[in-house]
């Protein structure tokens, strides 16, 4: 382990790159504790502050996780998280066994909750309107990988099973269809990147400056009225969202390519 003092790259970034390479090679595996900051500083012949900056960078990138009073550990490999909301519906509108095998969902709370702006906008109600909210936490290999919530109109859920603080032995949308008498027909997914809230950072065990991916899923009935608005938030650096799709064959005369972002009137 060494750094190049004459390199253009800052020393802490050189150290971060070498630690990341060792993790990738398997020198330090997921869950393995790294040497102490002073020990790493001695290996590289640098100040402890330089190593701390390298560790901080790798924590933001999701490579390492620090447990207070215990030390710094390898967080694990990047997770391929195929949880675009279409996956929740599974084949033939049934339970998605693949997701169930890889992820463990825990119901956190159920009850009337003021709607945040994005949820209120989706339902067409005022900010802060009380809606039924079912919050959950998803774990993979005992690590928190998702915080989420499903929102419903009280007029749809009054007196139904959706108000009870219990998990169902089937996907939530199937329970919601039966409880509300409305069928999910279409849906939209909007994904954005942002900084986490304090609660999100603590629950997902990430630094407050680690970016997260946020999904807003709105499911509609046949009259284009929203039935459910769902939110999901994932640690950005260790999450990849993958979608496979077919590319259509070229038309007989496709005409000129307008180029990306250009719409011809």
Protein backbone atom coordinates (compact mmCIF):
# COMPACT_ATOMS: atom_id res chain seq x y z
CA UNK A 1 0.00 0.00 0.00
CA UNK A 2 1.45 3.33 -1.03
CA UNK A 3 0.52 6.67 -2.48
CA UNK A 4 2.24 8.71 -5.15
CA UNK A 5 3.01 12.20 -3.73
CA UNK A 6 3.62 13.52 -7.24
CA UNK A 7 0.26 12.38 -8.63
CA UNK A 8 -2.42 14.90 -9.49
CA UNK A 9 -4.99 12.95 -7.47
CA UNK A 10 -5.35 13.88 -3.80
CA UNK A 11 -3.78 11.38 -1.35
CA UNK A 12 -7.10 10.51 0.30
CA UNK A 13 -8.59 9.67 -3.10
CA UNK A 14 -5.61 7.45 -3.91
CA UNK A 15 -6.14 5.62 -0.63
CA UNK A 16 -9.88 5.31 -1.27
CA UNK A 17 -9.21 3.84 -4.72
CA UNK A 18 -6.79 1.26 -3.31
CA UNK A 19 -9.19 0.21 -0.52
CA UNK A 20 -12.00 -0.08 -3.06
CA UNK A 21 -9.77 -2.23 -5.29
CA UNK A 22 -8.99 -4.52 -2.36
CA UNK A 23 -12.70 -4.89 -1.60
CA UNK A 24 -13.37 -5.69 -5.25
CA UNK A 25 -10.61 -8.33 -5.27
CA UNK A 26 -12.05 -9.90 -2.16
CA UNK A 27 -9.14 -9.05 0.14
CA UNK A 28 -11.82 -7.66 2.46
CA UNK A 29 -15.19 -9.35 2.10
CA UNK A 30 -18.71 -8.09 2.93
CA UNK A 31 -19.10 -7.65 6.66
CA UNK A 32 -15.35 -7.82 7.32
CA UNK A 33 -13.83 -5.28 9.66
CA UNK A 34 -11.06 -3.04 8.32
CA UNK A 35 -7.93 -2.18 10.29
CA UNK A 36 -8.20 0.90 12.50
CA UNK A 37 -7.66 4.39 11.10
CA UNK A 38 -4.22 4.69 12.78
CA UNK A 39 -3.21 1.28 11.41
CA UNK A 40 -4.19 2.21 7.84
CA UNK A 41 -2.43 5.57 8.22
CA UNK A 42 0.75 3.72 9.21
CA UNK A 43 0.41 1.38 6.19
CA UNK A 44 0.26 4.34 3.80
CA UNK A 45 2.61 6.61 5.73
CA UNK A 46 0.09 9.44 5.96
CA UNK A 47 -1.74 11.37 8.66
CA UNK A 48 -4.82 9.85 10.29
CA UNK A 49 -6.92 12.74 8.93
CA UNK A 50 -6.04 11.70 5.38
CA UNK A 51 -7.25 8.14 5.99
CA UNK A 52 -10.40 9.46 7.67
CA UNK A 53 -11.21 11.48 4.54
CA UNK A 54 -10.74 8.34 2.43
CA UNK A 55 -13.04 6.34 4.71
CA UNK A 56 -15.63 9.14 4.66
CA UNK A 57 -15.57 9.11 0.86
CA UNK A 58 -16.10 5.33 0.75
CA UNK A 59 -18.95 5.59 3.23
CA UNK A 60 -20.69 8.09 0.97
CA UNK A 61 -20.11 5.76 -1.98
CA UNK A 62 -21.65 2.90 -0.02
CA UNK A 63 -18.50 0.75 0.06
CA UNK A 64 -17.92 1.00 3.81
CA UNK A 65 -20.10 1.37 6.89
CA UNK A 66 -18.97 2.59 10.31
CA UNK A 67 -20.51 1.14 13.44
CA UNK A 68 -19.98 3.44 16.45
CA UNK A 69 -17.78 1.87 19.06
CA UNK A 70 -17.02 -1.10 16.82
CA UNK A 71 -15.13 -0.01 13.73
CA UNK A 72 -15.38 0.28 9.95
CA UNK A 73 -16.71 -2.61 7.89
CA UNK A 74 -17.18 -3.52 4.24
CA UNK A 75 -20.81 -2.83 3.52
CA UNK A 76 -21.14 -5.34 0.71
CA UNK A 77 -21.37 -5.45 -3.06
CA UNK A 78 -23.65 -3.32 -5.17
CA UNK A 79 -27.15 -4.75 -5.19
CA UNK A 80 -29.07 -5.18 -8.38
CA UNK A 81 -32.44 -4.03 -7.11
CA UNK A 82 -35.09 -4.96 -9.66
CA UNK A 83 -37.85 -3.13 -7.82
CA UNK A 84 -39.30 -0.88 -10.44
CA UNK A 85 -42.90 -1.07 -9.29
CA UNK A 86 -44.03 -3.25 -12.17
CA UNK A 87 -42.12 -6.04 -10.41
CA UNK A 88 -44.49 -5.96 -7.45
CA UNK A 89 -47.31 -7.24 -9.63
CA UNK A 90 -45.47 -10.40 -10.69
CA UNK A 91 -46.48 -12.73 -13.50
CA UNK A 92 -50.21 -13.01 -14.11
CA UNK A 93 -50.89 -10.53 -11.29
CA UNK A 94 -49.65 -13.03 -8.72
CA UNK A 95 -47.13 -13.06 -5.92
CA UNK A 96 -43.63 -12.29 -7.18
CA UNK A 97 -41.72 -15.23 -5.69
CA UNK A 98 -38.33 -13.90 -6.80
CA UNK A 99 -38.72 -10.68 -4.86
CA UNK A 100 -40.06 -12.54 -1.83
CA UNK A 101 -37.00 -14.81 -1.81
CA UNK A 102 -34.50 -11.94 -1.89
CA UNK A 103 -36.19 -9.27 0.22
CA UNK A 104 -37.85 -9.34 3.64
CA UNK A 105 -40.48 -6.66 4.23
CA UNK A 106 -41.41 -5.47 7.71
CA UNK A 107 -44.57 -3.45 8.36
CA UNK A 108 -43.61 -0.46 10.52
CA UNK A 109 -46.84 1.46 11.07
CA UNK A 110 -50.41 1.92 9.81
CA UNK A 111 -52.63 4.93 10.42
CA UNK A 112 -53.88 8.38 9.39
CA UNK A 113 -50.95 10.58 8.36
CA UNK A 114 -50.68 14.07 6.80
CA UNK A 115 -49.89 13.66 3.11
CA UNK A 116 -46.56 15.09 1.88
CA UNK A 117 -46.75 17.34 -1.20
CA UNK A 118 -45.94 14.68 -3.84
CA UNK A 119 -48.57 12.31 -2.45
CA UNK A 120 -51.14 15.08 -2.09
CA UNK A 121 -50.53 16.17 -5.68
CA UNK A 122 -51.00 12.61 -6.95
CA UNK A 123 -54.35 12.28 -5.20
CA UNK A 124 -55.40 15.84 -6.04
CA UNK A 125 -55.84 16.90 -2.40
CA UNK A 126 -54.32 19.68 -0.29
CA UNK A 127 -50.91 19.26 1.34
CA UNK A 128 -51.27 17.81 4.81
CA UNK A 129 -54.60 16.11 4.14
CA UNK A 130 -54.86 13.04 6.36
CA UNK A 131 -54.63 9.84 4.33
CA UNK A 132 -54.16 6.24 5.37
CA UNK A 133 -50.44 5.41 5.32
CA UNK A 134 -48.85 1.96 5.60
CA UNK A 135 -45.09 2.33 6.20
CA UNK A 136 -42.61 -0.49 5.67
CA UNK A 137 -38.92 -1.37 5.80
CA UNK A 138 -37.28 -3.84 3.41
CA UNK A 139 -34.14 -5.80 4.29
CA UNK A 140 -31.77 -7.88 2.19
CA UNK A 141 -29.27 -10.09 3.98
CA UNK A 142 -30.27 -8.30 7.21
CA UNK A 143 -29.26 -4.90 5.81
CA UNK A 144 -31.91 -2.19 5.34
CA UNK A 145 -32.26 -1.47 1.62
CA UNK A 146 -35.60 0.33 1.35
CA UNK A 147 -37.91 2.54 3.35
CA UNK A 148 -41.34 2.99 1.85
CA UNK A 149 -44.98 3.83 2.32
CA UNK A 150 -48.29 3.11 0.62
CA UNK A 151 -50.98 5.78 0.77
CA UNK A 152 -54.73 5.42 0.30
CA UNK A 153 -57.82 7.65 0.48
CA UNK A 154 -59.72 7.19 3.77
CA UNK A 155 -62.98 6.97 1.83
CA UNK A 156 -61.62 3.84 0.14
CA UNK A 157 -60.23 2.16 3.23
CA UNK A 158 -62.68 2.96 6.06
CA UNK A 159 -63.61 -0.25 7.87
CA UNK A 160 -61.41 -2.44 5.66
CA UNK A 161 -58.43 -4.69 6.36
CA UNK A 162 -56.10 -1.98 5.05
CA UNK A 163 -56.57 -0.06 8.30
CA UNK A 164 -55.29 -2.92 10.41
CA UNK A 165 -51.65 -3.09 11.53
CA UNK A 166 -50.98 -6.48 10.01
CA UNK A 167 -49.08 -7.90 7.08
CA UNK A 168 -50.99 -9.83 4.46
CA UNK A 169 -50.02 -13.17 2.99
CA UNK A 170 -50.23 -11.71 -0.49
CA UNK A 171 -49.15 -8.54 -2.32
CA UNK A 172 -50.65 -5.32 -0.97
CA UNK A 173 -52.25 -4.41 -4.28
CA UNK A 174 -54.32 -7.62 -4.22
CA UNK A 175 -55.54 -6.81 -0.70
CA UNK A 176 -56.28 -3.24 -1.81
CA UNK A 177 -58.28 -4.37 -4.85
CA UNK A 178 -60.46 -6.59 -2.69
CA UNK A 179 -60.83 -4.01 0.08
CA UNK A 180 -61.62 -1.04 -2.17
CA UNK A 181 -63.48 -2.86 -4.95
CA UNK A 182 -61.29 -1.06 -7.48
CA UNK A 183 -58.91 -2.78 -9.90
CA UNK A 184 -55.39 -1.60 -10.69
CA UNK A 185 -55.24 -0.96 -14.45
CA UNK A 186 -52.37 1.46 -15.15
CA UNK A 187 -49.51 2.96 -13.17
CA UNK A 188 -46.70 5.50 -13.45
CA UNK A 189 -43.25 5.41 -11.86
CA UNK A 190 -41.21 8.57 -11.27
CA UNK A 191 -37.63 8.13 -10.05
CA UNK A 192 -35.50 10.97 -8.71
CA UNK A 193 -32.25 11.44 -6.78
CA UNK A 194 -32.00 13.55 -3.64
CA UNK A 195 -30.44 13.79 -0.20
CA UNK A 196 -32.06 11.64 2.50
CA UNK A 197 -34.06 12.97 5.40
CA UNK A 198 -32.55 12.48 8.85
CA UNK A 199 -34.88 9.55 9.57
CA UNK A 200 -34.11 7.93 6.20
CA UNK A 201 -30.35 8.21 6.76
CA UNK A 202 -30.62 6.65 10.22
CA UNK A 203 -32.91 3.83 9.08
CA UNK A 204 -30.87 2.98 5.98
CA UNK A 205 -27.63 3.29 7.97
CA UNK A 206 -26.06 5.79 5.60
CA UNK A 207 -24.39 9.17 6.06
CA UNK A 208 -26.71 12.21 5.81
CA UNK A 209 -24.82 13.36 2.69
CA UNK A 210 -25.23 10.03 0.87
CA UNK A 211 -27.63 10.42 -2.07
CA UNK A 212 -30.71 8.23 -2.29
CA UNK A 213 -32.95 7.14 -5.15
CA UNK A 214 -36.62 7.89 -4.59
CA UNK A 215 -39.55 6.27 -6.38
CA UNK A 216 -43.08 7.65 -6.58
CA UNK A 217 -45.51 5.00 -7.84
CA UNK A 218 -49.10 5.94 -8.67
CA UNK A 219 -51.58 3.18 -9.52
CA UNK A 220 -54.87 4.02 -11.25
CA UNK A 221 -58.19 2.34 -11.93
CA UNK A 222 -59.92 2.14 -15.32
CA UNK A 223 -61.20 5.72 -14.94
CA UNK A 224 -57.68 7.02 -14.32
CA UNK A 225 -58.43 7.71 -10.65
CA UNK A 226 -55.54 6.99 -8.27
CA UNK A 227 -56.07 4.00 -5.99
CA UNK A 228 -52.68 3.91 -4.30
CA UNK A 229 -49.65 6.18 -4.14
CA UNK A 230 -46.51 4.34 -3.05
CA UNK A 231 -43.10 5.71 -2.13
CA UNK A 232 -39.79 3.83 -1.93
CA UNK A 233 -36.36 5.20 -1.04
CA UNK A 234 -33.08 3.31 -1.54
CA UNK A 235 -29.39 4.10 -0.77
CA UNK A 236 -28.14 5.41 -4.11
CA UNK A 237 -24.51 4.21 -4.15
CA UNK A 238 -25.39 0.55 -3.53
CA UNK A 239 -28.50 0.40 -5.67
CA UNK A 240 -28.92 -0.23 -9.39
CA UNK A 241 -32.30 -0.20 -11.07
CA UNK A 242 -32.34 -2.40 -14.14
CA UNK A 243 -35.01 -2.78 -16.79
CA UNK A 244 -34.76 -5.11 -19.79
CA UNK A 245 -36.76 -4.29 -22.91
CA UNK A 246 -36.98 -5.06 -26.62
CA UNK A 247 -35.88 -2.58 -29.27
CA UNK A 248 -38.37 -2.35 -32.14
CA UNK A 249 -37.25 -3.19 -35.65
CA UNK A 250 -36.66 -0.22 -37.96
CA UNK A 251 -39.61 0.99 -40.01
CA UNK A 252 -39.52 0.72 -43.78
CA UNK A 253 -38.91 4.45 -44.09
CA UNK A 254 -38.03 5.83 -40.67
CA UNK A 255 -37.24 9.28 -42.02
CA UNK A 256 -34.59 11.59 -40.54
CA UNK A 257 -33.57 11.05 -36.92
CA UNK A 258 -34.55 14.22 -35.04
CA UNK A 259 -31.88 13.53 -32.44
CA UNK A 260 -32.23 13.22 -28.69
CA UNK A 261 -34.50 15.71 -27.00
CA UNK A 262 -35.80 17.23 -30.25
CA UNK A 263 -39.52 16.97 -31.01
CA UNK A 264 -40.73 17.75 -34.50
CA UNK A 265 -44.01 19.62 -34.64
